Amino acid sequence: MFELTDPKLAPDAAGAMRSDRYGDIYFQRRGAPDEKRLVFLTGCSLPERWRGQRRHTVGETGFGTGLTFLETWRLWRRHRRPHQHLHYLAVEAHPATEEQLRDIHQRWPALRVYSAELLRHYPALTPGYHRVHLPDNVTLTLMLGEVLEQLKQLEAVVDSWFLDGFSPSRNPQMWRLEVLAQVARLTATDGRLATFTTATQVREDLARVGFSLNRAPGFGSKRERLMGVYVGKPASACPGW
């Protein structure tokens, strides 16, 4: 059985939250929610694309500190209709504890109500799938384990992908072609993806598995970010989450 390991969270001298395991950052001290909104939510054309849908499914590679999920939930609450349902599927091999998340989330007062509700239902950190039902017709499925193995077991049709697994140079396992092929297998026709990285190998592999890509201005010191549309056919056995 896969063994979950500590994320080794550590704030640096500049106030950014780092992972000592990968030598990369989860977020900068300033502007972290703004960056998540630009890179992932705007990058996947949300909330526009979930308007008129009965359900919208988001997939995230790298749940991390949960900041992207909380920002997605906040946007969902502002724009959803009563009959709509948001499914959020997130893979994480190094999950933070409830105490770590509570301490981190206090940085952003606008997210505290969402954080409190998430932490009230936060599952035990054991390998496998953990489903959490939250207000506003939000269902979070945390897939705790090695990314490829978790995605291979998943059957879903994902409308929006947030590829957020540290830099490919720091965490190459998250960006393997086999992982991206699973992302493609699970993606709805015309589904979208967004990511902070524009690394050449990532772009080439995403194109190889069926995504049409374009680059856009990045956030802060990051010059560019990447967006994509799936032009292939979904191969999941699931007719829809």
Coordinates of N, CA and C in Angstrom, one line a residue:
M1 N 0.8 -1.2 0.0 CA 0.0 0.0 0.0 C 0.9 1.2 0.0
F2 N 0.5 2.2 -0.8 CA 1.2 3.5 -0.8 C 1.2 4.2 0.6
E3 N 2.3 4.7 1.0 CA 2.4 5.4 2.3 C 2.4 6.9 2.0
L4 N 1.4 7.5 2.6 CA 1.3 9.0 2.6 C 2.4 9.6 3.4
T5 N 3.0 10.7 2.9 CA 4.1 11.3 3.6 C 3.9 12.7 3.9
D6 N 4.6 13.2 4.9 CA 4.5 14.6 5.3 C 4.8 15.6 4.2
P7 N 4.1 16.7 4.0 CA 4.4 17.6 3.0 C 5.6 18.5 3.3
K8 N 6.0 18.5 4.6 CA 7.2 19.3 5.0 C 6.9 20.8 4.7
L9 N 5.8 21.3 5.2 CA 5.5 22.7 5.0 C 6.4 23.5 5.9
A10 N 6.8 24.7 5.3 CA 7.7 25.6 6.0 C 7.6 27.0 5.4
P11 N 7.2 28.0 6.2 CA 7.3 29.3 5.7 C 8.7 29.8 5.6
D12 N 9.0 30.5 4.5 CA 10.4 31.0 4.3 C 10.5 32.5 4.9
A13 N 11.6 33.1 4.8 CA 11.9 34.4 5.3 C 11.0 35.5 4.7
A14 N 10.6 35.2 3.4 CA 9.8 36.2 2.7 C 8.3 36.0 3.0
G15 N 7.9 35.0 3.8 CA 6.5 34.8 4.1 C 5.8 33.8 3.2
A16 N 6.5 33.3 2.1 CA 5.9 32.3 1.3 C 5.9 30.9 2.0
M17 N 4.9 30.1 1.6 CA 4.8 28.8 2.1 C 5.5 27.8 1.2
R18 N 6.5 27.1 1.7 CA 7.3 26.2 0.9 C 7.1 24.7 1.3
S19 N 7.4 23.9 0.4 CA 7.6 22.5 0.7 C 9.0 22.1 0.7
D20 N 9.6 21.8 1.8 CA 11.0 21.4 1.9 C 11.2 20.0 1.2
R21 N 10.1 19.3 1.0 CA 10.2 18.0 0.3 C 10.6 18.3 -1.2
Y22 N 10.0 19.3 -1.8 CA 10.3 19.5 -3.2 C 11.1 20.8 -3.5
G23 N 11.4 21.6 -2.4 CA 12.1 22.8 -2.6 C 11.4 23.8 -3.5
D24 N 10.1 23.8 -3.4 CA 9.2 24.7 -4.2 C 8.2 25.3 -3.3
I25 N 7.5 26.3 -3.8 CA 6.5 27.0 -3.0 C 5.1 26.6 -3.3
Y26 N 4.3 26.6 -2.3 CA 2.8 26.5 -2.4 C 2.2 27.8 -2.9
F27 N 2.6 28.9 -2.2 CA 2.1 30.2 -2.6 C 3.1 31.3 -2.0
Q28 N 3.0 32.4 -2.7 CA 3.8 33.6 -2.2 C 3.0 34.3 -1.0
R29 N 3.7 35.1 -0.3 CA 3.0 35.8 0.9 C 1.9 36.7 0.4
R30 N 2.2 37.4 -0.7 CA 1.2 38.3 -1.2 C 0.5 37.8 -2.5
G31 N -0.8 38.0 -2.6 CA -1.5 37.8 -3.8 C -1.8 36.3 -4.1
A32 N -1.7 35.4 -3.2 CA -1.9 34.0 -3.5 C -3.3 33.7 -4.0
P33 N -4.4 34.2 -3.3 CA -5.7 33.9 -3.9 C -5.9 34.5 -5.2
D34 N -5.3 35.7 -5.5 CA -5.4 36.4 -6.8 C -4.7 35.5 -7.9
E35 N -3.6 34.9 -7.5 CA -2.9 34.1 -8.5 C -3.7 32.8 -8.8
K36 N -4.3 32.2 -7.8 CA -5.1 31.0 -8.0 C -6.3 31.4 -8.9
R37 N -6.9 32.5 -8.7 CA -8.1 32.9 -9.5 C -7.7 33.1 -10.9
L38 N -6.6 33.8 -11.2 CA -6.2 34.1 -12.5 C -5.7 32.8 -13.2
V39 N -4.8 32.0 -12.6 CA -4.3 30.9 -13.3 C -5.3 29.8 -13.6
F40 N -6.1 29.5 -12.5 CA -7.0 28.3 -12.7 C -8.4 28.7 -13.0
L41 N -9.0 29.6 -12.3 CA -10.4 29.9 -12.5 C -10.6 30.6 -13.8
T42 N -9.9 31.7 -14.0 CA -9.9 32.4 -15.3 C -9.4 31.6 -16.4
G43 N -8.3 30.8 -16.1 CA -7.7 29.9 -17.1 C -8.7 28.9 -17.6
C44 N -9.6 28.5 -16.8 CA -10.7 27.5 -17.3 C -12.0 28.2 -17.6
S45 N -12.0 29.5 -17.7 CA -13.2 30.3 -18.1 C -14.3 30.0 -17.2
L46 N -14.0 30.1 -15.9 CA -15.1 30.0 -14.9 C -15.3 31.3 -14.2
P47 N -16.5 31.7 -13.9 CA -17.7 30.8 -13.8 C -18.5 30.7 -15.1
E48 N -18.1 31.3 -16.2 CA -19.0 31.3 -17.4 C -19.3 29.9 -17.9
R49 N -18.4 29.0 -17.8 CA -18.6 27.7 -18.4 C -19.6 26.8 -17.6
W50 N -19.7 27.1 -16.3 CA -20.7 26.2 -15.5 C -22.1 26.8 -15.6
R51 N -22.3 28.0 -16.1 CA -23.6 28.5 -16.2 C -24.4 27.7 -17.2
G52 N -25.6 27.3 -16.8 CA -26.4 26.4 -17.6 C -26.2 24.9 -17.5
Q53 N -25.1 24.6 -16.8 CA -24.9 23.1 -16.5 C -25.6 22.7 -15.3
R54 N -26.0 21.4 -15.3 CA -26.6 20.8 -14.1 C -25.5 20.5 -13.1
R55 N -24.3 20.1 -13.6 CA -23.2 19.8 -12.7 C -21.9 20.2 -13.5
H56 N -20.9 20.5 -12.7 CA -19.6 20.8 -13.3 C -18.6 20.1 -12.4
T57 N -17.7 19.4 -13.1 CA -16.7 18.6 -12.4 C -15.3 19.2 -12.6
V58 N -14.6 19.4 -11.5 CA -13.2 20.0 -11.6 C -12.3 18.9 -11.1
G59 N -11.2 18.7 -11.8 CA -10.1 17.8 -11.3 C -8.8 18.6 -11.0
E60 N -8.2 18.3 -9.9 CA -7.0 19.0 -9.5 C -5.9 18.0 -9.2
T61 N -4.7 18.2 -9.8 CA -3.6 17.4 -9.5 C -2.7 18.2 -8.5
G62 N -2.8 17.8 -7.2 CA -2.1 18.5 -6.1 C -3.0 19.4 -5.3
F63 N -3.7 18.8 -4.3 CA -4.6 19.6 -3.5 C -3.9 20.6 -2.6
G64 N -2.7 20.2 -2.2 CA -1.8 21.2 -1.5 C -2.4 21.7 -0.2
T65 N -2.5 23.0 -0.1 CA -3.0 23.7 1.1 C -4.5 23.9 0.9
G66 N -5.1 23.5 -0.2 CA -6.6 23.6 -0.4 C -7.0 25.0 -0.8
L67 N -6.0 25.9 -1.1 CA -6.4 27.3 -1.4 C -7.2 27.3 -2.7
T68 N -6.8 26.6 -3.7 CA -7.5 26.6 -5.0 C -8.9 26.1 -4.8
F69 N -9.1 25.1 -4.1 CA -10.4 24.5 -3.8 C -11.3 25.6 -3.1
L70 N -10.8 26.3 -2.1 CA -11.5 27.3 -1.4 C -11.9 28.4 -2.3
E71 N -11.0 28.8 -3.1 CA -11.4 29.9 -4.1 C -12.4 29.5 -5.1
T72 N -12.4 28.2 -5.5 CA -13.4 27.7 -6.4 C -14.7 27.7 -5.7
W73 N -14.7 27.2 -4.5 CA -16.0 27.1 -3.8 C -16.6 28.5 -3.6
R74 N -15.8 29.5 -3.2 CA -16.2 30.8 -3.0 C -16.9 31.4 -4.3
L75 N -16.2 31.1 -5.5 CA -16.8 31.6 -6.7 C -18.1 30.9 -7.1
W76 N -18.1 29.6 -6.8 CA -19.3 28.8 -7.0 C -20.5 29.3 -6.2
R77 N -20.3 29.6 -4.9 CA -21.4 30.1 -4.1 C -21.9 31.4 -4.7
R78 N -21.1 32.3 -5.2 CA -21.5 33.6 -5.8 C -22.3 33.4 -7.0
H79 N -22.1 32.3 -7.8 CA -22.7 32.3 -9.2 C -23.6 31.1 -9.4
R80 N -23.7 30.1 -8.5 CA -24.4 28.9 -8.8 C -25.9 29.2 -8.8
R81 N -26.7 28.3 -9.4 CA -28.1 28.2 -9.3 C -28.5 27.0 -8.3
P82 N -29.7 27.1 -7.7 CA -30.0 26.1 -6.7 C -29.9 24.6 -7.2
H83 N -30.1 24.4 -8.5 CA -30.2 23.0 -8.9 C -28.8 22.5 -9.3
Q84 N -27.8 23.3 -9.3 CA -26.5 22.9 -9.8 C -25.6 22.2 -8.7
H85 N -24.7 21.4 -9.2 CA -23.8 20.6 -8.3 C -22.4 20.7 -8.8
L86 N -21.5 21.0 -7.9 CA -20.1 21.1 -8.2 C -19.4 19.8 -7.6
H87 N -18.7 19.1 -8.4 CA -17.9 18.0 -8.0 C -16.4 18.4 -8.1
Y88 N -15.6 18.3 -7.1 CA -14.2 18.7 -7.1 C -13.4 17.4 -6.7
L89 N -12.6 17.0 -7.6 CA -11.8 15.8 -7.4 C -10.3 16.2 -7.3
A90 N -9.6 15.8 -6.3 CA -8.3 16.3 -6.1 C -7.4 15.2 -5.6
V91 N -6.2 15.1 -6.2 CA -5.2 14.1 -5.9 C -4.1 14.7 -5.0
E92 N -3.7 14.0 -4.0 CA -2.6 14.5 -3.1 C -1.9 13.3 -2.5
A93 N -0.5 13.3 -2.6 CA 0.3 12.3 -2.0 C 0.8 12.7 -0.7
H94 N 0.8 14.0 -0.4 CA 1.4 14.5 0.8 C 0.4 15.5 1.5
P95 N -0.6 14.9 2.0 CA -1.7 15.8 2.5 C -1.3 16.5 3.8
A96 N -1.7 17.8 3.9 CA -1.5 18.5 5.1 C -2.5 18.1 6.2
T97 N -2.2 18.2 7.4 CA -3.1 17.9 8.5 C -4.1 19.0 8.7
E98 N -5.1 18.6 9.4 CA -6.2 19.6 9.8 C -5.6 20.8 10.4
E99 N -4.7 20.6 11.4 CA -4.1 21.7 12.1 C -3.2 22.6 11.2
Q100 N -2.5 22.0 10.3 CA -1.7 22.8 9.3 C -2.6 23.6 8.5
L101 N -3.7 23.1 8.0 CA -4.6 23.8 7.1 C -5.2 25.0 7.9
R102 N -5.6 24.7 9.1 CA -6.3 25.8 9.9 C -5.3 26.9 10.0
D103 N -4.1 26.6 10.3 CA -3.1 27.7 10.5 C -2.9 28.5 9.2
I104 N -2.8 27.8 8.1 CA -2.5 28.4 6.8 C -3.7 29.3 6.4
H105 N -4.9 28.8 6.5 CA -6.1 29.4 6.0 C -6.4 30.7 6.7
Q106 N -5.9 30.9 8.0 CA -6.1 32.1 8.7 C -5.5 33.3 8.0
R107 N -4.7 33.1 7.1 CA -4.1 34.3 6.4 C -5.1 35.0 5.5
W108 N -6.2 34.4 5.2 CA -7.2 34.9 4.2 C -8.6 35.0 4.9
P109 N -8.9 36.1 5.5 CA -10.2 36.2 6.2 C -11.4 35.9 5.3
A110 N -11.3 36.3 4.0 CA -12.5 36.0 3.1 C -12.7 34.6 2.9
L111 N -11.8 33.7 3.2 CA -12.0 32.3 3.0 C -12.2 31.5 4.3
R112 N -12.3 32.2 5.4 CA -12.4 31.5 6.7 C -13.7 30.7 6.9
V113 N -14.8 31.2 6.4 CA -16.0 30.5 6.5 C -16.0 29.2 5.7
Y114 N -15.3 29.2 4.6 CA -15.2 28.0 3.8 C -14.2 27.0 4.4
S115 N -13.1 27.6 4.9 CA -12.1 26.7 5.6 C -12.7 26.0 6.8
A116 N -13.5 26.8 7.6 CA -14.1 26.2 8.8 C -15.0 25.0 8.4
E117 N -15.7 25.1 7.4 CA -16.6 24.1 6.9 C -15.9 22.9 6.4
L118 N -14.8 23.2 5.6 CA -14.0 22.1 5.1 C -13.4 21.3 6.2
L119 N -12.8 22.0 7.2 CA -12.0 21.3 8.3 C -13.0 20.6 9.2
R120 N -14.2 21.0 9.3 CA -15.2 20.3 10.1 C -15.5 18.9 9.5
H121 N -15.3 18.8 8.2 CA -15.5 17.5 7.5 C -14.2 16.8 7.0
Y122 N -13.1 17.4 7.4 CA -11.8 16.9 6.8 C -11.6 15.4 7.2
P123 N -11.3 14.6 6.2 CA -11.2 13.1 6.5 C -9.9 12.7 7.2
A124 N -9.9 11.5 7.8 CA -8.7 10.9 8.3 C -7.7 10.7 7.1
L125 N -6.4 11.0 7.3 CA -5.4 10.9 6.3 C -4.9 9.5 6.0
T126 N -5.7 8.8 5.3 CA -5.4 7.4 5.0 C -5.5 7.3 3.4
P127 N -4.7 6.4 2.8 CA -4.7 6.3 1.4 C -6.1 5.9 0.8
G128 N -6.4 6.4 -0.3 CA -7.7 6.1 -1.0 C -8.5 7.3 -1.2
Y129 N -9.8 7.0 -1.6 CA -10.7 8.0 -1.9 C -11.5 8.4 -0.6
H130 N -11.7 9.7 -0.4 CA -12.5 10.2 0.7 C -13.5 11.3 0.1
R131 N -14.7 11.0 0.3 CA -15.8 12.0 -0.2 C -16.3 12.8 0.9
V132 N -16.4 14.1 0.7 CA -16.9 15.1 1.6 C -18.0 15.9 1.0
H133 N -19.2 15.8 1.6 CA -20.3 16.6 1.2 C -20.4 17.9 1.9
L134 N -20.4 19.0 1.2 CA -20.3 20.3 1.8 C -21.5 21.2 1.3
P135 N -21.8 22.3 2.0 CA -22.9 23.2 1.6 C -22.8 23.6 0.1
D136 N -23.9 24.2 -0.4 CA -23.9 24.8 -1.7 C -23.8 23.7 -2.8
N137 N -24.2 22.5 -2.5 CA -24.2 21.4 -3.5 C -22.7 21.2 -4.0
V138 N -21.8 21.2 -3.0 CA -20.4 20.9 -3.4 C -20.0 19.6 -2.8
T139 N -19.4 18.7 -3.6 CA -18.9 17.5 -3.2 C -17.4 17.4 -3.5
L140 N -16.6 17.3 -2.5 CA -15.1 17.2 -2.6 C -14.7 15.7 -2.5
T141 N -14.0 15.2 -3.5 CA -13.4 13.9 -3.4 C -11.9 14.0 -3.3
L142 N -11.3 13.7 -2.2 CA -9.9 13.7 -2.0 C -9.4 12.3 -2.3
M143 N -8.4 12.2 -3.3 CA -7.8 11.0 -3.6 C -6.4 11.0 -3.1
L144 N -6.2 10.3 -2.0 CA -4.9 10.4 -1.3 C -4.0 9.2 -1.7
G145 N -2.9 9.6 -2.4 CA -2.0 8.5 -2.9 C -1.2 9.0 -4.1
E146 N -0.5 8.1 -4.7 CA 0.3 8.4 -5.9 C -0.6 8.8 -7.0
V147 N -0.2 9.8 -7.7 CA -1.1 10.4 -8.7 C -1.5 9.5 -9.8
L148 N -0.6 8.8 -10.4 CA -1.0 7.9 -11.5 C -1.9 6.8 -11.1
E149 N -1.6 6.2 -9.9 CA -2.4 5.1 -9.4 C -3.8 5.6 -9.1
Q150 N -3.9 6.7 -8.5 CA -5.3 7.3 -8.2 C -6.1 7.6 -9.4
L151 N -5.5 8.2 -10.4 CA -6.2 8.5 -11.6 C -6.6 7.3 -12.4
K152 N -5.7 6.3 -12.4 CA -6.1 5.1 -13.2 C -7.3 4.4 -12.6
Q153 N -7.6 4.6 -11.3 CA -8.8 4.0 -10.7 C -10.0 4.8 -10.9
L154 N -9.9 6.0 -11.3 CA -11.0 7.0 -11.4 C -11.8 6.8 -12.7
E155 N -13.1 6.9 -12.6 CA -14.0 7.0 -13.7 C -14.8 8.3 -13.5
A156 N -14.6 9.2 -14.4 CA -15.4 10.5 -14.3 C -15.2 11.2 -15.6
V157 N -16.0 12.3 -15.8 CA -15.9 13.1 -17.0 C -15.7 14.5 -16.4
V158 N -14.4 15.0 -16.5 CA -14.0 16.2 -15.9 C -14.1 17.4 -16.9
D159 N -14.7 18.4 -16.4 CA -14.9 19.6 -17.3 C -13.8 20.6 -17.2
S160 N -13.1 20.7 -16.1 CA -12.0 21.6 -15.9 C -10.9 21.0 -15.0
W161 N -9.7 21.1 -15.5 CA -8.5 20.6 -14.8 C -7.7 21.7 -14.3
F162 N -7.3 21.6 -13.1 CA -6.3 22.5 -12.5 C -5.0 21.7 -12.3
L163 N -4.0 21.8 -13.1 CA -2.8 21.1 -13.0 C -1.8 21.9 -12.1
D164 N -1.6 21.4 -10.9 CA -1.0 22.3 -9.9 C -0.1 21.5 -9.0
G165 N 0.9 20.8 -9.6 CA 1.8 19.9 -8.8 C 3.2 20.3 -8.7
F166 N 3.5 21.5 -8.3 CA 4.8 22.1 -8.2 C 5.5 22.1 -9.6
S167 N 6.6 22.7 -9.7 CA 7.3 22.9 -11.0 C 7.7 21.5 -11.5
P168 N 7.6 21.3 -12.9 CA 8.0 20.0 -13.4 C 9.5 19.6 -13.1
S169 N 10.3 20.7 -13.0 CA 11.7 20.4 -12.7 C 11.9 19.9 -11.2
R170 N 10.9 20.3 -10.4 CA 11.0 19.9 -8.9 C 10.3 18.6 -8.7
N171 N 9.2 18.4 -9.4 CA 8.3 17.2 -9.1 C 7.9 16.6 -10.5
P172 N 8.9 16.0 -11.1 CA 8.6 15.4 -12.5 C 7.6 14.3 -12.5
Q173 N 7.5 13.6 -11.4 CA 6.5 12.5 -11.3 C 5.1 12.9 -11.6
M174 N 4.7 14.2 -11.2 CA 3.4 14.7 -11.4 C 3.1 15.0 -12.9
W175 N 4.2 15.2 -13.7 CA 4.0 15.7 -15.0 C 4.4 14.6 -16.1
R176 N 4.5 13.3 -15.7 CA 4.8 12.3 -16.6 C 3.7 12.2 -17.7
L177 N 4.2 11.7 -18.9 CA 3.2 11.5 -20.0 C 2.1 10.6 -19.6
E178 N 2.4 9.6 -18.8 CA 1.4 8.6 -18.3 C 0.3 9.3 -17.5
V179 N 0.7 10.3 -16.7 CA -0.3 11.0 -15.9 C -1.1 11.9 -16.8
L180 N -0.5 12.6 -17.7 CA -1.3 13.5 -18.6 C -2.2 12.7 -19.5
A181 N -1.8 11.4 -19.8 CA -2.7 10.6 -20.6 C -4.0 10.2 -19.8
Q182 N -3.8 10.0 -18.5 CA -5.0 9.8 -17.7 C -5.9 11.0 -17.6
V183 N -5.2 12.2 -17.5 CA -6.0 13.4 -17.5 C -6.8 13.5 -18.7
A184 N -6.2 13.2 -19.9 CA -7.0 13.2 -21.2 C -8.1 12.2 -21.2
R185 N -7.8 11.0 -20.7 CA -8.9 10.0 -20.7 C -10.1 10.4 -19.9
L186 N -9.9 11.2 -18.9 CA -11.0 11.6 -18.0 C -11.7 12.9 -18.4
T187 N -11.2 13.6 -19.5 CA -11.7 14.9 -19.8 C -12.8 14.9 -20.8
A188 N -13.8 15.7 -20.5 CA -15.0 15.9 -21.4 C -14.5 16.5 -22.7
T189 N -15.2 16.2 -23.8 CA -15.0 16.9 -25.0 C -15.2 18.4 -24.8
D190 N -14.2 19.2 -25.3 CA -14.2 20.6 -25.0 C -13.9 21.0 -23.6
G191 N -13.4 20.0 -22.8 CA -13.0 20.3 -21.4 C -11.8 21.2 -21.4
R192 N -11.5 21.9 -20.3 CA -10.4 22.8 -20.3 C -9.4 22.4 -19.2
L193 N -8.2 22.9 -19.4 CA -7.2 22.8 -18.4 C -6.5 24.1 -18.2
A194 N -5.9 24.3 -17.0 CA -5.1 25.5 -16.7 C -4.0 25.1 -15.8
T195 N -2.8 25.7 -16.0 CA -1.7 25.4 -15.2 C -0.7 26.6 -15.2
F196 N 0.1 26.7 -14.2 CA 1.1 27.8 -14.1 C 2.3 27.5 -15.0
T197 N 2.6 26.3 -15.4 CA 3.8 25.9 -16.1 C 3.6 26.0 -17.6
T198 N 4.6 26.5 -18.3 CA 4.7 26.5 -19.7 C 5.9 25.7 -20.2
A199 N 6.4 24.8 -19.4 CA 7.6 24.0 -19.8 C 7.4 23.3 -21.1
T200 N 8.4 23.3 -21.9 CA 8.3 22.7 -23.3 C 7.8 21.3 -23.2
Q201 N 8.4 20.4 -22.4 CA 8.0 19.0 -22.4 C 6.5 18.8 -22.0
V202 N 6.0 19.7 -21.0 CA 4.6 19.6 -20.6 C 3.7 20.0 -21.8
R203 N 4.1 21.0 -22.5 CA 3.3 21.5 -23.6 C 3.2 20.4 -24.7
E204 N 4.4 19.8 -25.0 CA 4.4 18.8 -26.0 C 3.6 17.5 -25.6
D205 N 3.7 17.1 -24.4 CA 3.0 16.0 -23.9 C 1.5 16.2 -23.9
L206 N 1.1 17.4 -23.4 CA -0.4 17.7 -23.4 C -0.9 17.7 -24.9
A207 N -0.2 18.3 -25.8 CA -0.6 18.3 -27.2 C -0.7 16.8 -27.7
R208 N 0.2 16.0 -27.3 CA 0.3 14.6 -27.7 C -1.0 13.8 -27.3
V209 N -1.5 14.2 -26.1 CA -2.6 13.4 -25.6 C -4.0 14.1 -25.9
G210 N -4.0 15.2 -26.7 CA -5.2 15.7 -27.2 C -5.6 17.1 -26.9
F211 N -4.8 17.9 -26.3 CA -5.1 19.2 -25.9 C -4.6 20.2 -26.9
S212 N -5.4 21.2 -27.2 CA -5.0 22.4 -28.0 C -4.7 23.5 -27.0
L213 N -3.5 24.0 -27.1 CA -2.9 24.9 -26.0 C -2.7 26.3 -26.5
N214 N -2.7 27.2 -25.5 CA -2.3 28.6 -25.8 C -1.7 29.2 -24.5
R215 N -0.8 30.1 -24.6 CA -0.2 30.8 -23.5 C -0.9 32.1 -23.2
A216 N -0.9 32.6 -22.0 CA -1.4 33.9 -21.6 C -0.5 34.5 -20.6
P217 N -0.6 35.8 -20.4 CA 0.3 36.5 -19.4 C 0.1 35.8 -18.0
G218 N 1.2 35.7 -17.3 CA 1.2 35.0 -16.0 C 0.9 36.1 -14.9
F219 N 1.2 35.6 -13.7 CA 0.9 36.4 -12.5 C 2.2 36.8 -11.8
G220 N 2.3 38.1 -11.4 CA 3.5 38.5 -10.7 C 4.8 38.3 -11.6
S221 N 5.7 37.6 -11.0 CA 7.0 37.5 -11.7 C 7.0 36.3 -12.7
K222 N 5.9 35.6 -12.8 CA 5.7 34.5 -13.8 C 5.3 35.1 -15.1
R223 N 6.1 34.9 -16.1 CA 5.8 35.6 -17.4 C 4.6 35.1 -18.1
E224 N 4.4 33.8 -18.0 CA 3.3 33.2 -18.8 C 2.6 32.0 -18.0
R225 N 1.4 31.7 -18.4 CA 0.7 30.6 -17.9 C 0.1 29.8 -19.1
L226 N -0.4 28.6 -18.8 CA -0.9 27.8 -19.9 C -2.4 27.4 -19.8
M227 N -3.1 27.5 -20.9 CA -4.5 27.1 -20.9 C -4.7 26.1 -22.1
G228 N -5.6 25.2 -22.0 CA -5.8 24.2 -23.0 C -7.3 23.8 -23.1
V229 N -7.7 23.3 -24.3 CA -9.0 22.8 -24.6 C -8.8 21.4 -25.1
Y230 N -9.6 20.4 -24.6 CA -9.5 19.0 -25.1 C -10.2 18.9 -26.4
V231 N -9.5 18.4 -27.4 CA -10.1 18.2 -28.7 C -10.3 16.8 -29.1
G232 N -10.0 15.9 -28.1 CA -10.2 14.5 -28.3 C -11.6 14.0 -27.8
K233 N -11.8 12.7 -27.7 CA -13.0 12.2 -27.2 C -12.8 11.6 -25.8
P234 N -13.7 11.8 -24.9 CA -13.5 11.2 -23.5 C -13.5 9.7 -23.6
A235 N -12.6 9.1 -22.9 CA -12.5 7.6 -22.9 C -12.9 7.0 -21.6
S236 N -13.3 7.8 -20.6 CA -13.8 7.2 -19.3 C -15.0 6.4 -19.6
A237 N -15.2 5.3 -18.8 CA -16.4 4.5 -18.8 C -17.6 5.1 -18.2
C238 N -17.3 6.3 -17.5 CA -18.4 6.9 -16.7 C -19.1 7.9 -17.7
P239 N -20.5 7.8 -17.7 CA -21.2 8.7 -18.6 C -21.3 10.2 -18.1
G240 N -20.8 10.4 -16.9 CA -20.8 11.7 -16.3 C -20.8 11.6 -14.8
W241 N -20.1 12.4 -14.1 CA -20.0 12.2 -12.6 C -21.3 12.2 -12.0

